[in-house]
């Protein structure tokens, strides 16, 4: 009976973990992102990333190549932001980072990290082309309505995409 109970708990734990991890990138997934931002009740900074012109990568090189590109982007985002926030793939070629208690972070520090990620991605390798990211950033304190910070970051991202890409916008 002990083994059966332990096995049941392991199955529940494994199932819970796999429901919150993106299979391709191994980052937290969209479900986890929306769950976290809906219940966010403390100061935070959210960054929303979009791979510039990703459709052309899939069209020119194929979907397998596009998947490898997404995995590389995820790896770099995790390396640059993993120590200071939670990293997510929120869908397709969009990623997000949530930095809790980071309202005191300076915009220049965030800008420097974004530039670091874009610098690494802009160097093509034998296996992947150069890519760039557009980024929307939103800051929140406890007074923001639940979930509105991710909408603010999206607004900043779409502004950047409409005005030239490969840049960062703050809301």
mmCIF file with all atom_site columns, N, CA and C in Angstrom, residues 107-139:
data_model
loop_
_atom_site.group_PDB
_atom_site.id
_atom_site.type_symbol
_atom_site.label_atom_id
_atom_site.label_alt_id
_atom_site.label_comp_id
_atom_site.label_asym_id
_atom_site.label_entity_id
_atom_site.label_seq_id
_atom_site.pdbx_PDB_ins_code
_atom_site.Cartn_x
_atom_site.Cartn_y
_atom_site.Cartn_z
_atom_site.occupancy
_atom_site.B_iso_or_equiv
_atom_site.pdbx_formal_charge
_atom_site.auth_seq_id
_atom_site.auth_comp_id
_atom_site.auth_asym_id
_atom_site.auth_atom_id
_atom_site.pdbx_PDB_model_num
ATOM 1  N N  . UNK A 1 107 ? 15.259 51.292 -15.103 1.00 0.00 ? 107 UNK A N  1
ATOM 2  C CA . UNK A 1 107 ? 15.012 50.996 -16.514 1.00 0.00 ? 107 UNK A CA 1
ATOM 3  C C  . UNK A 1 107 ? 16.303 50.679 -17.246 1.00 0.00 ? 107 UNK A C  1
ATOM 4  N N  . UNK A 1 108 ? 17.380 51.351 -16.888 1.00 0.00 ? 108 UNK A N  1
ATOM 5  C CA . UNK A 1 108 ? 18.642 51.105 -17.595 1.00 0.00 ? 108 UNK A CA 1
ATOM 6  C C  . UNK A 1 108 ? 19.148 49.693 -17.340 1.00 0.00 ? 108 UNK A C  1
ATOM 7  N N  . UNK A 1 109 ? 18.921 49.134 -16.145 1.00 0.00 ? 109 UNK A N  1
ATOM 8  C CA . UNK A 1 109 ? 19.328 47.764 -15.858 1.00 0.00 ? 109 UNK A CA 1
ATOM 9  C C  . UNK A 1 109 ? 18.538 46.803 -16.733 1.00 0.00 ? 109 UNK A C  1
ATOM 10 N N  . UNK A 1 110 ? 17.238 47.026 -16.845 1.00 0.00 ? 110 UNK A N  1
ATOM 11 C CA . UNK A 1 110 ? 16.403 46.181 -17.687 1.00 0.00 ? 110 UNK A CA 1
ATOM 12 C C  . UNK A 1 110 ? 16.819 46.341 -19.144 1.00 0.00 ? 110 UNK A C  1
ATOM 13 N N  . UNK A 1 111 ? 17.042 47.583 -19.567 1.00 0.00 ? 111 UNK A N  1
ATOM 14 C CA . UNK A 1 111 ? 17.481 47.843 -20.937 1.00 0.00 ? 111 UNK A CA 1
ATOM 15 C C  . UNK A 1 111 ? 18.809 47.133 -21.213 1.00 0.00 ? 111 UNK A C  1
ATOM 16 N N  . UNK A 1 112 ? 19.720 47.141 -20.250 1.00 0.00 ? 112 UNK A N  1
ATOM 17 C CA . UNK A 1 112 ? 21.021 46.487 -20.431 1.00 0.00 ? 112 UNK A CA 1
ATOM 18 C C  . UNK A 1 112 ? 20.845 44.982 -20.619 1.00 0.00 ? 112 UNK A C  1
ATOM 19 N N  . UNK A 1 113 ? 19.964 44.363 -19.847 1.00 0.00 ? 113 UNK A N  1
ATOM 20 C CA . UNK A 1 113 ? 19.716 42.930 -19.987 1.00 0.00 ? 113 UNK A CA 1
ATOM 21 C C  . UNK A 1 113 ? 19.072 42.614 -21.346 1.00 0.00 ? 113 UNK A C  1
ATOM 22 N N  . UNK A 1 114 ? 18.172 43.473 -21.790 1.00 0.00 ? 114 UNK A N  1
ATOM 23 C CA . UNK A 1 114 ? 17.541 43.277 -23.105 1.00 0.00 ? 114 UNK A CA 1
ATOM 24 C C  . UNK A 1 114 ? 18.597 43.384 -24.197 1.00 0.00 ? 114 UNK A C  1
ATOM 25 N N  . UNK A 1 115 ? 19.465 44.364 -24.092 1.00 0.00 ? 115 UNK A N  1
ATOM 26 C CA . UNK A 1 115 ? 20.536 44.519 -25.073 1.00 0.00 ? 115 UNK A CA 1
ATOM 27 C C  . UNK A 1 115 ? 21.472 43.308 -25.053 1.00 0.00 ? 115 UNK A C  1
ATOM 28 N N  . UNK A 1 116 ? 21.730 42.764 -23.865 1.00 0.00 ? 116 UNK A N  1
ATOM 29 C CA . UNK A 1 116 ? 22.583 41.576 -23.743 1.00 0.00 ? 116 UNK A CA 1
ATOM 30 C C  . UNK A 1 116 ? 21.954 40.386 -24.478 1.00 0.00 ? 116 UNK A C  1
ATOM 31 N N  . UNK A 1 117 ? 20.654 40.185 -24.291 1.00 0.00 ? 117 UNK A N  1
ATOM 32 C CA . UNK A 1 117 ? 19.959 39.082 -24.975 1.00 0.00 ? 117 UNK A CA 1
ATOM 33 C C  . UNK A 1 117 ? 19.971 39.302 -26.483 1.00 0.00 ? 117 UNK A C  1
ATOM 34 N N  . UNK A 1 118 ? 19.660 40.525 -26.923 1.00 0.00 ? 118 UNK A N  1
ATOM 35 C CA . UNK A 1 118 ? 19.647 40.817 -28.363 1.00 0.00 ? 118 UNK A CA 1
ATOM 36 C C  . UNK A 1 118 ? 21.043 40.695 -28.973 1.00 0.00 ? 118 UNK A C  1
ATOM 37 N N  . UNK A 1 119 ? 22.058 41.087 -28.229 1.00 0.00 ? 119 UNK A N  1
ATOM 38 C CA . UNK A 1 119 ? 23.441 40.963 -28.716 1.00 0.00 ? 119 UNK A CA 1
ATOM 39 C C  . UNK A 1 119 ? 23.788 39.502 -28.975 1.00 0.00 ? 119 UNK A C  1
ATOM 40 N N  . UNK A 1 120 ? 23.440 38.641 -28.033 1.00 0.00 ? 120 UNK A N  1
ATOM 41 C CA . UNK A 1 120 ? 23.742 37.217 -28.190 1.00 0.00 ? 120 UNK A CA 1
ATOM 42 C C  . UNK A 1 120 ? 22.959 36.613 -29.352 1.00 0.00 ? 120 UNK A C  1
ATOM 43 N N  . UNK A 1 121 ? 21.712 37.033 -29.520 1.00 0.00 ? 121 UNK A N  1
ATOM 44 C CA . UNK A 1 121 ? 20.880 36.495 -30.602 1.00 0.00 ? 121 UNK A CA 1
ATOM 45 C C  . UNK A 1 121 ? 21.277 37.041 -31.972 1.00 0.00 ? 121 UNK A C  1
ATOM 46 N N  . UNK A 1 122 ? 21.924 38.189 -32.016 1.00 0.00 ? 122 UNK A N  1
ATOM 47 C CA . UNK A 1 122 ? 22.251 38.806 -33.297 1.00 0.00 ? 122 UNK A CA 1
ATOM 48 C C  . UNK A 1 122 ? 23.469 38.168 -33.965 1.00 0.00 ? 122 UNK A C  1
ATOM 49 N N  . UNK A 1 123 ? 24.144 37.276 -33.260 1.00 0.00 ? 123 UNK A N  1
ATOM 50 C CA . UNK A 1 123 ? 25.305 36.592 -33.835 1.00 0.00 ? 123 UNK A CA 1
ATOM 51 C C  . UNK A 1 123 ? 24.867 35.249 -34.406 1.00 0.00 ? 123 UNK A C  1
ATOM 52 N N  . UNK A 1 124 ? 24.823 35.149 -35.736 1.00 0.00 ? 124 UNK A N  1
ATOM 53 C CA . UNK A 1 124 ? 24.398 33.869 -36.324 1.00 0.00 ? 124 UNK A CA 1
ATOM 54 C C  . UNK A 1 124 ? 25.422 32.780 -36.042 1.00 0.00 ? 124 UNK A C  1
ATOM 55 N N  . UNK A 1 125 ? 24.936 31.542 -35.997 1.00 0.00 ? 125 UNK A N  1
ATOM 56 C CA . UNK A 1 125 ? 25.814 30.385 -35.844 1.00 0.00 ? 125 UNK A CA 1
ATOM 57 C C  . UNK A 1 125 ? 25.657 29.518 -37.080 1.00 0.00 ? 125 UNK A C  1
ATOM 58 N N  . UNK A 1 126 ? 26.398 28.435 -37.110 1.00 0.00 ? 126 UNK A N  1
ATOM 59 C CA . UNK A 1 126 ? 26.275 27.509 -38.240 1.00 0.00 ? 126 UNK A CA 1
ATOM 60 C C  . UNK A 1 126 ? 24.879 26.917 -38.316 1.00 0.00 ? 126 UNK A C  1
ATOM 61 N N  . UNK A 1 127 ? 24.244 26.807 -37.151 1.00 0.00 ? 127 UNK A N  1
ATOM 62 C CA . UNK A 1 127 ? 22.941 26.134 -37.133 1.00 0.00 ? 127 UNK A CA 1
ATOM 63 C C  . UNK A 1 127 ? 21.756 27.093 -37.079 1.00 0.00 ? 127 UNK A C  1
ATOM 64 N N  . UNK A 1 128 ? 21.961 28.344 -36.691 1.00 0.00 ? 128 UNK A N  1
ATOM 65 C CA . UNK A 1 128 ? 20.831 29.267 -36.562 1.00 0.00 ? 128 UNK A CA 1
ATOM 66 C C  . UNK A 1 128 ? 21.158 30.644 -37.127 1.00 0.00 ? 128 UNK A C  1
ATOM 67 N N  . UNK A 1 129 ? 20.149 31.307 -37.732 1.00 0.00 ? 129 UNK A N  1
ATOM 68 C CA . UNK A 1 129 ? 20.378 32.661 -38.250 1.00 0.00 ? 129 UNK A CA 1
ATOM 69 C C  . UNK A 1 129 ? 20.351 33.672 -37.101 1.00 0.00 ? 129 UNK A C  1
ATOM 70 N N  . UNK A 1 130 ? 20.763 34.884 -37.407 1.00 0.00 ? 130 UNK A N  1
ATOM 71 C CA . UNK A 1 130 ? 20.645 35.961 -36.430 1.00 0.00 ? 130 UNK A CA 1
ATOM 72 C C  . UNK A 1 130 ? 19.169 36.313 -36.285 1.00 0.00 ? 130 UNK A C  1
ATOM 73 N N  . UNK A 1 131 ? 18.741 36.535 -35.070 1.00 0.00 ? 131 UNK A N  1
ATOM 74 C CA . UNK A 1 131 ? 17.376 36.979 -34.806 1.00 0.00 ? 131 UNK A CA 1
ATOM 75 C C  . UNK A 1 131 ? 17.436 38.144 -33.835 1.00 0.00 ? 131 UNK A C  1
ATOM 76 N N  . UNK A 1 132 ? 16.324 38.853 -33.717 1.00 0.00 ? 132 UNK A N  1
ATOM 77 C CA . UNK A 1 132 ? 16.241 39.936 -32.748 1.00 0.00 ? 132 UNK A CA 1
ATOM 78 C C  . UNK A 1 132 ? 14.896 39.860 -32.036 1.00 0.00 ? 132 UNK A C  1
ATOM 79 N N  . UNK A 1 133 ? 14.844 40.518 -30.908 1.00 0.00 ? 133 UNK A N  1
ATOM 80 C CA . UNK A 1 133 ? 13.637 40.539 -30.095 1.00 0.00 ? 133 UNK A CA 1
ATOM 81 C C  . UNK A 1 133 ? 13.112 41.956 -29.965 1.00 0.00 ? 133 UNK A C  1
ATOM 82 N N  . UNK A 1 134 ? 11.797 42.088 -30.002 1.00 0.00 ? 134 UNK A N  1
ATOM 83 C CA . UNK A 1 134 ? 11.144 43.321 -29.582 1.00 0.00 ? 134 UNK A CA 1
ATOM 84 C C  . UNK A 1 134 ? 10.601 43.037 -28.192 1.00 0.00 ? 134 UNK A C  1
ATOM 85 N N  . UNK A 1 135 ? 10.662 44.052 -27.326 1.00 0.00 ? 135 UNK A N  1
ATOM 86 C CA . UNK A 1 135 ? 10.317 43.818 -25.928 1.00 0.00 ? 135 UNK A CA 1
ATOM 87 C C  . UNK A 1 135 ? 9.418  44.931 -25.413 1.00 0.00 ? 135 UNK A C  1
ATOM 88 N N  . UNK A 1 136 ? 8.350  44.538 -24.728 1.00 0.00 ? 136 UNK A N  1
ATOM 89 C CA . UNK A 1 136 ? 7.495  45.476 -24.020 1.00 0.00 ? 136 UNK A CA 1
ATOM 90 C C  . UNK A 1 136 ? 7.692  45.268 -22.534 1.00 0.00 ? 136 UNK A C  1
ATOM 91 N N  . UNK A 1 137 ? 7.809  46.363 -21.794 1.00 0.00 ? 137 UNK A N  1
ATOM 92 C CA . UNK A 1 137 ? 8.064  46.290 -20.361 1.00 0.00 ? 137 UNK A CA 1
ATOM 93 C C  . UNK A 1 137 ? 6.992  47.082 -19.625 1.00 0.00 ? 137 UNK A C  1
ATOM 94 N N  . UNK A 1 138 ? 6.465  46.508 -18.561 1.00 0.00 ? 138 UNK A N  1
ATOM 95 C CA . UNK A 1 138 ? 5.496  47.218 -17.718 1.00 0.00 ? 138 UNK A CA 1
ATOM 96 C C  . UNK A 1 138 ? 5.882  47.033 -16.254 1.00 0.00 ? 138 UNK A C  1
ATOM 97 N N  . UNK A 1 139 ? 5.706  48.100 -15.505 1.00 0.00 ? 139 UNK A N  1
ATOM 98 C CA . UNK A 1 139 ? 5.981  48.088 -14.076 1.00 0.00 ? 139 UNK A CA 1
ATOM 99 C C  . UNK A 1 139 ? 4.648  48.133 -13.335 1.00 0.00 ? 139 UNK A C  1
#
